[in-house]
Coordinates of C-alpha atoms in Angstrom, one line a residue:
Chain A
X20 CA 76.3 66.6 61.8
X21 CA 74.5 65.2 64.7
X22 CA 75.9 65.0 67.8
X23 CA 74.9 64.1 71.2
X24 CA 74.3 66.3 74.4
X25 CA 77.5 64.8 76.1
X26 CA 79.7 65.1 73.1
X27 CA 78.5 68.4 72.1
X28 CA 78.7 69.4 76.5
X29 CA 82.6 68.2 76.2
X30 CA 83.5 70.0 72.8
X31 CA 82.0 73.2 74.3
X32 CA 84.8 72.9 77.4
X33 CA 87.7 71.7 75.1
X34 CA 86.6 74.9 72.6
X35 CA 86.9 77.1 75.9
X36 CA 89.6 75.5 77.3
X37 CA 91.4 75.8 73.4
X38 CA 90.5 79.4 73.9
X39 CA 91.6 80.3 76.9
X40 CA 95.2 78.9 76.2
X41 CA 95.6 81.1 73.5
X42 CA 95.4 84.3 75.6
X43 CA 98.5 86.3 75.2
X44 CA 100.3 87.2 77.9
X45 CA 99.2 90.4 80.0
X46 CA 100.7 93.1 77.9
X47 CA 100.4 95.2 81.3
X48 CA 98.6 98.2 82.2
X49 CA 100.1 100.7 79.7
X50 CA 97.8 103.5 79.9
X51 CA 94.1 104.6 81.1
X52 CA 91.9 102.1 81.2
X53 CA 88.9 101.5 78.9
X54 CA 86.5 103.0 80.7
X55 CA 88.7 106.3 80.9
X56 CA 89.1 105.9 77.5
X57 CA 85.5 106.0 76.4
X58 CA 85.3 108.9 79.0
X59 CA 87.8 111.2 77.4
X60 CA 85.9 110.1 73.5
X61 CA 82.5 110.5 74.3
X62 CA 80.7 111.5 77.6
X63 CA 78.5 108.8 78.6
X64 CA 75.0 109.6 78.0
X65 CA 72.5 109.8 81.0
X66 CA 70.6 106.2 80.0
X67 CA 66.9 106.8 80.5
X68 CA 65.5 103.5 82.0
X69 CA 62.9 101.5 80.0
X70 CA 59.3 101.0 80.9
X71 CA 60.2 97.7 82.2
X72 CA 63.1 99.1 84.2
X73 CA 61.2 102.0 86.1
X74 CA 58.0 99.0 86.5
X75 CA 60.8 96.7 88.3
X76 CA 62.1 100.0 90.6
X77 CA 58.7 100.5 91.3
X78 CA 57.7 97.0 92.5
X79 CA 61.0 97.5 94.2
X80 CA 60.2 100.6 96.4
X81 CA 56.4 98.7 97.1
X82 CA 58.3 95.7 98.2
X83 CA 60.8 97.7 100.6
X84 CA 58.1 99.8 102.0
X85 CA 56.1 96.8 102.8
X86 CA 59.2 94.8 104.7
X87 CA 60.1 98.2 106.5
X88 CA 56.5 98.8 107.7
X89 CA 56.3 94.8 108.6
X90 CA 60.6 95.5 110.6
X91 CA 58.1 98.3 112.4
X92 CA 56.1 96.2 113.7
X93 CA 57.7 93.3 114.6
X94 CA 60.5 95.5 116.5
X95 CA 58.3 97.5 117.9
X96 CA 58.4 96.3 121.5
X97 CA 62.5 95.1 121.6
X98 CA 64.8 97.0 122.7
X99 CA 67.3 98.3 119.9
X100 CA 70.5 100.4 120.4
X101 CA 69.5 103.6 118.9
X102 CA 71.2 106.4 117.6
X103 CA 70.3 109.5 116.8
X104 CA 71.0 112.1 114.4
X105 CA 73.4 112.0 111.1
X106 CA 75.0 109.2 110.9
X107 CA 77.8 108.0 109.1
X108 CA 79.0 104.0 108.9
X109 CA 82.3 101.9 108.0
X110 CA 82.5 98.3 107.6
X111 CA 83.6 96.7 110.5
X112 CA 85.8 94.6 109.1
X113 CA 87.9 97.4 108.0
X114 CA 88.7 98.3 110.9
X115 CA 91.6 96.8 112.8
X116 CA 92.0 95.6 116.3
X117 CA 93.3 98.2 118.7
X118 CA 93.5 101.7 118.3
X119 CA 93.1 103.5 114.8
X120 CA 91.9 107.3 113.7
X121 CA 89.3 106.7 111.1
X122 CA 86.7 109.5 109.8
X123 CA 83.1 109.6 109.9
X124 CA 81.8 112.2 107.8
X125 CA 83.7 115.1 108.5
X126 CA 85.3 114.1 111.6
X127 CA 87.9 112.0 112.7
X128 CA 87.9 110.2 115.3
X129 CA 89.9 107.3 117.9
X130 CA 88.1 104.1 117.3
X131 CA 89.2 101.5 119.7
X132 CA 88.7 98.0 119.0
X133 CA 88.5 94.6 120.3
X134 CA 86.4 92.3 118.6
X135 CA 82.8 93.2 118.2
X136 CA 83.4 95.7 121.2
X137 CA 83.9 98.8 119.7
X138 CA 84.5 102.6 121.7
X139 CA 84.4 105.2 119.2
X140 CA 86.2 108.7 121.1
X141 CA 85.7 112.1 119.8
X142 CA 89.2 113.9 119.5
X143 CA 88.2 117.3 120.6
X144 CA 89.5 117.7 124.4
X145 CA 87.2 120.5 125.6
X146 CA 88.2 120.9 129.2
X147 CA 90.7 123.6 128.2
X148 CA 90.5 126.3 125.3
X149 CA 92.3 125.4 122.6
X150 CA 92.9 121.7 122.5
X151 CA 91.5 120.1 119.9
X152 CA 94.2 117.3 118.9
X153 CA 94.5 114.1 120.6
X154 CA 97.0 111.7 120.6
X155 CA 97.4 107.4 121.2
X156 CA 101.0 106.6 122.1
X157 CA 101.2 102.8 121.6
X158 CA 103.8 101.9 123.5
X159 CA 102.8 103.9 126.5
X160 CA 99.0 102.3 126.0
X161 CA 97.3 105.9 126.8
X162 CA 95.7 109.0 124.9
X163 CA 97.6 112.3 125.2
X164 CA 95.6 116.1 124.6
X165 CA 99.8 117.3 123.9
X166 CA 98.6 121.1 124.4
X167 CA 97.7 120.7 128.2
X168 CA 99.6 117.4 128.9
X169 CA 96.6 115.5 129.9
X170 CA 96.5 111.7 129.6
X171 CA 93.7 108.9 129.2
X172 CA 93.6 105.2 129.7
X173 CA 92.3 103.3 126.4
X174 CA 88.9 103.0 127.7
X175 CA 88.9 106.7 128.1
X176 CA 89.3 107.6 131.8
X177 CA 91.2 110.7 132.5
X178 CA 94.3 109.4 134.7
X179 CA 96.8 112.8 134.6
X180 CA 96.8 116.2 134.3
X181 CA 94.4 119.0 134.5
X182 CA 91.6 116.8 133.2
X183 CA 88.5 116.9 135.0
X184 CA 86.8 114.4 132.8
X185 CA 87.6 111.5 130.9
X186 CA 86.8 111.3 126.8
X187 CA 83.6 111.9 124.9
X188 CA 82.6 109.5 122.9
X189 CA 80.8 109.4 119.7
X190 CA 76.9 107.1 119.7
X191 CA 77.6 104.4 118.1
X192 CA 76.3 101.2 117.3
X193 CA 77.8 97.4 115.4
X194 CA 75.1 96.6 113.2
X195 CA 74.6 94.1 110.3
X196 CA 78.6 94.3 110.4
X197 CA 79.0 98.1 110.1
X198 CA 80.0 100.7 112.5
X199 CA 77.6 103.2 112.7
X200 CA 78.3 106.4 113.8
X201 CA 76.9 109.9 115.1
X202 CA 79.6 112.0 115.1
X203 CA 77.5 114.7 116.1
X204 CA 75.9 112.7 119.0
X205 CA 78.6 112.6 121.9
X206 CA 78.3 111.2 125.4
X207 CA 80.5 113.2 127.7
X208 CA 83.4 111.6 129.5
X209 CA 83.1 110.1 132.6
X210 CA 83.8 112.8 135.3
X211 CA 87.0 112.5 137.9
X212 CA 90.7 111.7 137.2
X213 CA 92.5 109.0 138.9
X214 CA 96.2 111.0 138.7
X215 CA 97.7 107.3 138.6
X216 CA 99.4 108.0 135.5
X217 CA 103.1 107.5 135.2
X218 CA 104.8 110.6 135.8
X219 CA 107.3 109.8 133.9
X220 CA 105.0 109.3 131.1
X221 CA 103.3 112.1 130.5
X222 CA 105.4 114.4 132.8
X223 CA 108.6 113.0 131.5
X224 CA 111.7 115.5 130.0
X225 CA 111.8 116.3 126.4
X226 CA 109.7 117.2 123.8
X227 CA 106.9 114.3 122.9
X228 CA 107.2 112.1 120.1
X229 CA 110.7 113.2 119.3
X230 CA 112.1 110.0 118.2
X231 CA 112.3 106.4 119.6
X232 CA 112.5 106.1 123.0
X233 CA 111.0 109.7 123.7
X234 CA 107.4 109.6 125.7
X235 CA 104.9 108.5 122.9
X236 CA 107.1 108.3 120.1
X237 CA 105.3 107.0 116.5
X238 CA 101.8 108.1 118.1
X239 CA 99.1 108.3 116.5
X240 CA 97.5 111.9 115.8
X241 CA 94.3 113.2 115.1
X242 CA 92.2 116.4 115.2
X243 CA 88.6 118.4 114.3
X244 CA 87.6 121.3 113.6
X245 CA 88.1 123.6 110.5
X246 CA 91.1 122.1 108.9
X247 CA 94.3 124.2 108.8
X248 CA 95.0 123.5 104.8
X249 CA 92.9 122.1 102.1
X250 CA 95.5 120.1 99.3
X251 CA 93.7 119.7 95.8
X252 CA 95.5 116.8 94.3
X253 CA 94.3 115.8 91.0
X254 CA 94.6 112.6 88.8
X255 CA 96.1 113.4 84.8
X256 CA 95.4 110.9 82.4
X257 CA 98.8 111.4 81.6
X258 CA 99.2 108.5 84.6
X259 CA 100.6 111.1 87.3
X260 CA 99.2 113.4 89.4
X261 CA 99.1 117.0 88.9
X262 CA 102.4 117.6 90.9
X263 CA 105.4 115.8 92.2
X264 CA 105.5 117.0 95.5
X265 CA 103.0 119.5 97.6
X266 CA 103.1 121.5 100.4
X267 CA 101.1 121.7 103.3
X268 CA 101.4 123.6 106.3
X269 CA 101.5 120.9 109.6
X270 CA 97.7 120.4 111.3
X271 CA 94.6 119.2 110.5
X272 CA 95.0 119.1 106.4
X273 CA 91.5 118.6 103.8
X274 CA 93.0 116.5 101.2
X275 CA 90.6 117.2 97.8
X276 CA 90.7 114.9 94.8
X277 CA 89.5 115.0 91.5
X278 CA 91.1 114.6 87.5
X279 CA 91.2 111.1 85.4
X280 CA 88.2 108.3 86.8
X281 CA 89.6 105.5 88.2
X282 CA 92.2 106.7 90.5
X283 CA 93.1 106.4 93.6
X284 CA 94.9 108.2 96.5
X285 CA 96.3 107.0 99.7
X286 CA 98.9 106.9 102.0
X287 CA 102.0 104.5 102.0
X288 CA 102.0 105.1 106.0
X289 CA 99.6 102.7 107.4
X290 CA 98.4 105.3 110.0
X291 CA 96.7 107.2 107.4
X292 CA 95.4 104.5 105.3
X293 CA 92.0 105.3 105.9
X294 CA 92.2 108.1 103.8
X295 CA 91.1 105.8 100.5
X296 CA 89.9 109.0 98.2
X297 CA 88.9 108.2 94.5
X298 CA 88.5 110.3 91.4
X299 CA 85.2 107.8 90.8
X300 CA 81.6 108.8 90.7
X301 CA 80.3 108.2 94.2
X302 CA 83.5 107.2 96.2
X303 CA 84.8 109.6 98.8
X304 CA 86.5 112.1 97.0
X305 CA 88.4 114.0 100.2
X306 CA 89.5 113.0 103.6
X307 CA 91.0 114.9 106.3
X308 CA 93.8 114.3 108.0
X309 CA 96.1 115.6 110.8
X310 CA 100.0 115.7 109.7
X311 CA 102.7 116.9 111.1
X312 CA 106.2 118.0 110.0
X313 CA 107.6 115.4 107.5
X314 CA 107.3 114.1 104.0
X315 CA 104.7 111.3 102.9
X316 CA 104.2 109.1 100.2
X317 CA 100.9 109.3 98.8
X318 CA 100.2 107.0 95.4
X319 CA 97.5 104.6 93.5
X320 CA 96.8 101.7 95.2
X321 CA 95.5 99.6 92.0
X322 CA 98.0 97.2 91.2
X323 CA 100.3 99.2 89.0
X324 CA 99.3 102.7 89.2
X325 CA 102.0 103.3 91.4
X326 CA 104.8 102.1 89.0
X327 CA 103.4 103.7 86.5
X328 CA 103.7 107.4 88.3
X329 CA 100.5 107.6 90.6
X330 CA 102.8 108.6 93.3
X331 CA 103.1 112.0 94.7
X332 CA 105.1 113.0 98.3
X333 CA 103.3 115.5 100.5
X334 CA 105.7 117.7 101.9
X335 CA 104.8 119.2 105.7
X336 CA 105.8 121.9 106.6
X337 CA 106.6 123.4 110.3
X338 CA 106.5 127.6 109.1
X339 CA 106.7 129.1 112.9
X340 CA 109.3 126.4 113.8
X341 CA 107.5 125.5 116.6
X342 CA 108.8 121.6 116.3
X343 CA 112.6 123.0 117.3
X344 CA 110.6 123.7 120.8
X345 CA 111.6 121.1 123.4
X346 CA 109.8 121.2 126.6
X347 CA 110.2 120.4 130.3
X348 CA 107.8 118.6 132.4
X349 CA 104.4 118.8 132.5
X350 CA 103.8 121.5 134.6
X351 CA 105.8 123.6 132.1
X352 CA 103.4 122.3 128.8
X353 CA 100.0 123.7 131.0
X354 CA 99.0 126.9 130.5
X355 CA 101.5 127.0 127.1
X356 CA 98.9 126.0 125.2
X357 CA 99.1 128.8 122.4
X358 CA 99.2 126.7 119.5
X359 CA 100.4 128.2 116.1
X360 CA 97.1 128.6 114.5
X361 CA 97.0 126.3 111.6
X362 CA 99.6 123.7 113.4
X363 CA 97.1 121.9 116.0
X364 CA 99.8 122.2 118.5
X365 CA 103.1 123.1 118.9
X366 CA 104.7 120.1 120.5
X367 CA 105.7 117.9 117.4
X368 CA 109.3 117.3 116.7
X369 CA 109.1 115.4 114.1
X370 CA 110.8 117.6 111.4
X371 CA 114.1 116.1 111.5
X372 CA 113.2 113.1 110.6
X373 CA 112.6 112.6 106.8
X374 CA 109.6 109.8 107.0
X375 CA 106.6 109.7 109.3
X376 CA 107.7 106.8 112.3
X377 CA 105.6 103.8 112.1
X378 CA 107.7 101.3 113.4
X379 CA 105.9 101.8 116.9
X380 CA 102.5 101.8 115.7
X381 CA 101.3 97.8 114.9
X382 CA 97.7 98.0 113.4
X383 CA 95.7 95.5 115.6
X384 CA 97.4 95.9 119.1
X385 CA 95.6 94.7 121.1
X386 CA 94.4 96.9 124.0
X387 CA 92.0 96.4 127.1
X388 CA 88.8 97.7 126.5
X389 CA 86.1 98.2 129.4
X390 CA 83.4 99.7 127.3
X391 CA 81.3 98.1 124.7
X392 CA 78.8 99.5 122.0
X393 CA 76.2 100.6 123.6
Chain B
X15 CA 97.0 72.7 105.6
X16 CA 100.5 72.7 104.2
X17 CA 102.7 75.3 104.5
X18 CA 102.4 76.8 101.3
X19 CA 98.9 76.7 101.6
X20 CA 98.9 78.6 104.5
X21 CA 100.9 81.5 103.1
X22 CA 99.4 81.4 99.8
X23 CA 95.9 82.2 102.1
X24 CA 97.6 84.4 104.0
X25 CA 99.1 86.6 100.5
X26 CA 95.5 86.5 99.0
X27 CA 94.3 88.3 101.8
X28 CA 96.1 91.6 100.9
X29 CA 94.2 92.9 97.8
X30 CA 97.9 93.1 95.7
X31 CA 98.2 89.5 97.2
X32 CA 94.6 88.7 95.1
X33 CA 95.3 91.0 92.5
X34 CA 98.4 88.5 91.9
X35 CA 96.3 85.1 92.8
X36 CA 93.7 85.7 90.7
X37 CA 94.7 88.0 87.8
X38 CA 95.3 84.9 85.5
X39 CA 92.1 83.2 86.0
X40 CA 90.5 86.3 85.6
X41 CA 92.1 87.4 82.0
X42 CA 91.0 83.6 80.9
X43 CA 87.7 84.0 82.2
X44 CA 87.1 87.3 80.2
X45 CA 88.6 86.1 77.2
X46 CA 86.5 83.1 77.0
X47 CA 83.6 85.4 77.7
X48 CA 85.0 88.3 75.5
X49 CA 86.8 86.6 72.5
X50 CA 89.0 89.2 72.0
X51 CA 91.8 89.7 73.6
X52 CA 92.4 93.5 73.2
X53 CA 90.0 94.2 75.5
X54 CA 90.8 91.8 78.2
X55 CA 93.2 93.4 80.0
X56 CA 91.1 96.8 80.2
X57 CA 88.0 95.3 81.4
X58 CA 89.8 92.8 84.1
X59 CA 92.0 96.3 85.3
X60 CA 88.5 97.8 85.5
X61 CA 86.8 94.6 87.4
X62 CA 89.5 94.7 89.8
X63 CA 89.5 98.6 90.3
X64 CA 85.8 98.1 91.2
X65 CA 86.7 95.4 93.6
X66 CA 89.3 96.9 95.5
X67 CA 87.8 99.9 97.6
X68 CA 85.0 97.2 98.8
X69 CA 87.9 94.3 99.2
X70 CA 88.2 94.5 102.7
X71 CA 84.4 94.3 103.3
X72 CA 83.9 91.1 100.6
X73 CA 83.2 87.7 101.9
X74 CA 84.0 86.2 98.9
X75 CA 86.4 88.2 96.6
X76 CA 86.4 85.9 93.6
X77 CA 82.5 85.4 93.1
X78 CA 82.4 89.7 93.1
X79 CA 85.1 90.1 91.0
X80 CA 83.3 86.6 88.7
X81 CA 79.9 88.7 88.5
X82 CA 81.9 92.2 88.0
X83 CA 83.1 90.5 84.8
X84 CA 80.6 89.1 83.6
X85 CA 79.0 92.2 83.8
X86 CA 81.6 94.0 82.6
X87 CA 81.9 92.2 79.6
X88 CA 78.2 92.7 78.9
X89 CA 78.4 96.3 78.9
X90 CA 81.3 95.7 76.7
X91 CA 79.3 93.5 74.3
X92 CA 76.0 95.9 74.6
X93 CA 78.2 99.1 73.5
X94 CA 79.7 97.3 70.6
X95 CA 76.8 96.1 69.1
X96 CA 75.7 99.1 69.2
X97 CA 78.9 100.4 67.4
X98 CA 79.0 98.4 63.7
X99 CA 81.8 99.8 63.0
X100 CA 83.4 99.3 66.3
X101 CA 81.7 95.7 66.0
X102 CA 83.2 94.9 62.7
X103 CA 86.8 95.9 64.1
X104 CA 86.2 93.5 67.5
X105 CA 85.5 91.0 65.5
X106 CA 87.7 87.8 66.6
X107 CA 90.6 87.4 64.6
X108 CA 91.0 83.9 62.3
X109 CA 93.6 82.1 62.8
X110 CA 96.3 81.5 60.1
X111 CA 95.5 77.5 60.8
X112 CA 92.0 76.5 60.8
X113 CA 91.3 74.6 64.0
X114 CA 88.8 71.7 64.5
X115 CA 87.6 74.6 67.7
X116 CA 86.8 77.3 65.7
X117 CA 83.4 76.8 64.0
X118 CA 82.1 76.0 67.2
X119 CA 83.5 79.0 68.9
X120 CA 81.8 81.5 66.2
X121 CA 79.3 79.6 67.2
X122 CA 79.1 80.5 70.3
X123 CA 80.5 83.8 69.8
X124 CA 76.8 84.4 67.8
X125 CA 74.8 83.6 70.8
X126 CA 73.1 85.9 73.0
X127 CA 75.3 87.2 75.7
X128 CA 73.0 85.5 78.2
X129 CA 73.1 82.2 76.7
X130 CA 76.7 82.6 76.1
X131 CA 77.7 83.5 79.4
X132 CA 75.5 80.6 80.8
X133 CA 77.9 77.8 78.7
X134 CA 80.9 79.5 79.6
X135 CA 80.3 79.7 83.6
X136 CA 78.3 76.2 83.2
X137 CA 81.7 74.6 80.9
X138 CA 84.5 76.8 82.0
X139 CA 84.0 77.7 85.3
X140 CA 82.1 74.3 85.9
X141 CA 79.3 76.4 88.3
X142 CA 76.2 75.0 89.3
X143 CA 73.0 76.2 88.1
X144 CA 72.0 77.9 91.3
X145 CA 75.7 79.6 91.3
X146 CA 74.9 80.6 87.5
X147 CA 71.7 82.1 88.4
X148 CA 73.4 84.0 91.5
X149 CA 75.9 85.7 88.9
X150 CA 73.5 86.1 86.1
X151 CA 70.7 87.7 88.6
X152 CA 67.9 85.1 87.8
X153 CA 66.4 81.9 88.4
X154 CA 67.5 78.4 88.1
X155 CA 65.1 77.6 85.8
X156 CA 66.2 80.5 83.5
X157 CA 69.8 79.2 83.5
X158 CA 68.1 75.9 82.6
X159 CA 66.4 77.0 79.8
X160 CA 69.1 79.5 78.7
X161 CA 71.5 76.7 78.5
X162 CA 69.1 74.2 76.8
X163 CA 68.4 76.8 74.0
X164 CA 72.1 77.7 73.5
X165 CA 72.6 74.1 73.2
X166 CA 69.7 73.8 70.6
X167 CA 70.9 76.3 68.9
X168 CA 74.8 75.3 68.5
X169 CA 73.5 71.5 67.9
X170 CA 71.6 72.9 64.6
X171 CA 75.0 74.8 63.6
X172 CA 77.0 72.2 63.6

């Protein structure tokens, strides 16, 4: 039969098109995927490349040496922000507007947004011994250290309390739209404290975060240090994770993941969704973060997963009670600062109420931000 | 922009809201690429899985999750061939009715992946050379003479 290039071209898309239409409909995700599959059958063999292959990653490493030695020295004489010492990056772009807790390496930190302009505040409060959480309360637009009942404006400045200094903050640098950070690089805080904070705020009656209306209710939390717990979580191919609920002391919790490829783990509060840990070769496969008293939803974020029984609750616990404590003004919280080892700090009230608050935290509000990358 | 348009850009940017965009073109896509469809829904769930820890960093969501299948489906053809039994099971299935379609997709189905992924993007997804060669990870001129070969080859089949 001979046909021409044009009718054979249009056959061709009416044969695809004819095939494509005759796709079933999705039969749904009814168990592991293929890949899993051939995972549990046979254990991929490690693929030796071919002559040709280790030729091309050769000319490869030639090629990047020769357009990093030419970066060198055409860079040489600028001026580039430079950080030093181990760094770890995020894109950009996943990070929101405003305040949020997100985790470089091992440690978390504030990062505080506003466009390109990024601050980037180490959590651990050193002016006093044993402080090492830090809070954001959104509505009051400051950072709290809870233990000593010191408070900082968004760009860091200490403005009440015992403070002698405002916020450290981590080196770190917007480029080629990442963050990248040196967690273990950290400018200290400028020195001097303004004491123009509200004294209602941070001085105010009542435990802190106790529920709506209380000073820095739904605040966001974070910590460093050696965490309190470590939770291993892991994935069964039997499409659930390994138990139903878990337990975890309150504080700065390690969560470990590892079972059936292709899973994920995160949390269904959006303060804690930068946790993303999967069971995968080469993704993050723990995270830390700091919880306090309260039940939260952890599941599979693939489309799915979750319905199918990827969902777990983690289930804090308070075991000193210390979250019943309700406490005065501010001059009462310093010098109380014996935190129950393995709880961070002892002002949390948040036991009573079943779920974590987020109605007060908005990802992307905005705040006023003085500093910029340096 | 209408009003529709507007949300229907806003849903997509959420990765379920994409998941739920996109999941039909991309279970046409690999079936036209694949030709069988009990594997489609595997290798699009594990296209997408690969997609969505780097969604939120991905200009372009669609062309990633195009070239992730594509590629996918390559690995897939790759381990079957390997597999003859395996192969002989994936075979496509023939229709009860004989279709005026289906001696031209054998055809197809018994070119190189290469050349077969080159009419399907070029014909189905109606790309341009230079997008072709950006998915396939080569030159225009390789698409070119990929294409012209398939083309060759299916005119001296039928």
């Amino acid at each position: 039969m001979n046909t021409t290039t044009d009718d054979l071209e249009a056959q061709i898309r009416s044969a695809f098109r004819y095939r494509a239409d005759q796709l079933p409909t999705s039969s749904g995700l009814t168990g592991p995927s293929l890949v899993e599959v051939h995972e549990l059958t046979e254990p991929r063999a490690r693929q030796r490349p071919s002559p040709r292959g280790r030729a091309l990653v050769a000319a490869v490493l030639v090629v990047a040496a020769v357009v990093a030695v030419g970066l060198l020295v055409t860079t040489g004489g600028k001026q580039q922000p430079r950080i030093s010492g181990p760094t770890a990056s995020t894109q950009l772009s996943a990070i929101p507007n405003g305040v949020s807790v997100q985790q470089f390496g091992q440690h978390l930190a504030f990062v505080v947004r506003n466009g390109e302009h990024v601050t980037v505040f180490d959590t651990n409060v050193h002016h006093l011994a044993g402080e090492q959480a830090l809070w954001w309360c959104p509505r009051e637009q400051q950072f709290v250290s809870p233990t000593h009942a010191e408070t900082f404006s968004p760009s860091g400045r200490a403005i009440g309390g015992p403070a002698t200094a405002g916020l450290d903050r981590m080196q770190a640098v917007v480029r080629r739209g990442k963050l990248v950070v040196a967690p273990t690089k950290v400018t200290p805080g400028q020195k001097g404290n303004t004491h123009t904070a509200d004294g209602t705020g941070a001085a105010g009656t009542g435990s802190w975060d106790s529920g709506p209306g209380t000073f820095c209710s739904g605040a966001l939390k974070a910590a460093n240090g050696r965490p309190s717990s470590v939770l291993d979580v892991e994935a069964l191919a039997s499409i659930r994770y390994d138990k139903p609920v878990y337990e975890v002391p309150a504080g700065l919790t390690e969560i470990r993941f590892s079972g059936a490829t292709g899973i994920l783990l995160t949390f269904d509060d959006p303060r804690y969704r930068y946790c993303l840990i999967a069971t995968d070769r080469g993704a993050p496969r723990s995270c830390r973060v700091y919880l306090t008293p309260g039940d939260y939803l952890v599941y599979d974020s693939v489309p799915g997963h979750r319905e199918q029984g990827y969902e777990a609750t983690i289930h804090v616990t308070d075991p000193l009670g210390l979250s019943a404590q309700l406490y005065g003004s501010a001059e009462e919280r310093i010098g109380h600062d014996q935190a129950a080892p393995g709880s961070g700090h002892p002002r949390n009230t948040s036991a009573s109420s079943p779920q974590p608050r987020v109605d007060s935290f908005v990802e992307g509000t905005p705040v006023p931000v003085q500093s910029q990358v340096p | 922009m209408t009003q529709q348009g507007v949300q229907a850009l806003r849903s997509e940017a959420t990765f379920d809201g994409f998941y739920a965009a996109q999941l039909d073109w991309a279970r046409r896509l690999t079936f036209v690429l694949c030709g069988d469809s009990r594997f489609v829904d595997d290798l699009v769930h594990d296209a997408f899985l690969r997609l969505q820890p780097r969604f939120a960093e991905i200009d372009n969501p669609r062309a990633y999750l195009r070239v992730t299948l594509v590629n996918a489906v390559r690995r897939h053809h790759r381990r079957e061939s390997r597999r003859q039994e395996a192969q002989e099971q994936a075979a496509i299935p023939t229709p009860d009715s004989a279709n005026e379609y289906d001696e031209l997709l054998e055809g197809i189905d018994r070119l190189p992946y290469r050349q077969r992924a080159v009419l399907v993007l070029r014909y189905f997804e109606d790309l341009s050379e230079a997008e072709i060669a950006d998915v396939l990870e080569c030159r225009p001129g390789t698409v070119k003479s990929l294409a012209s070969r398939a083309l060759a080859r299916l005119r001296e089949e039928t």
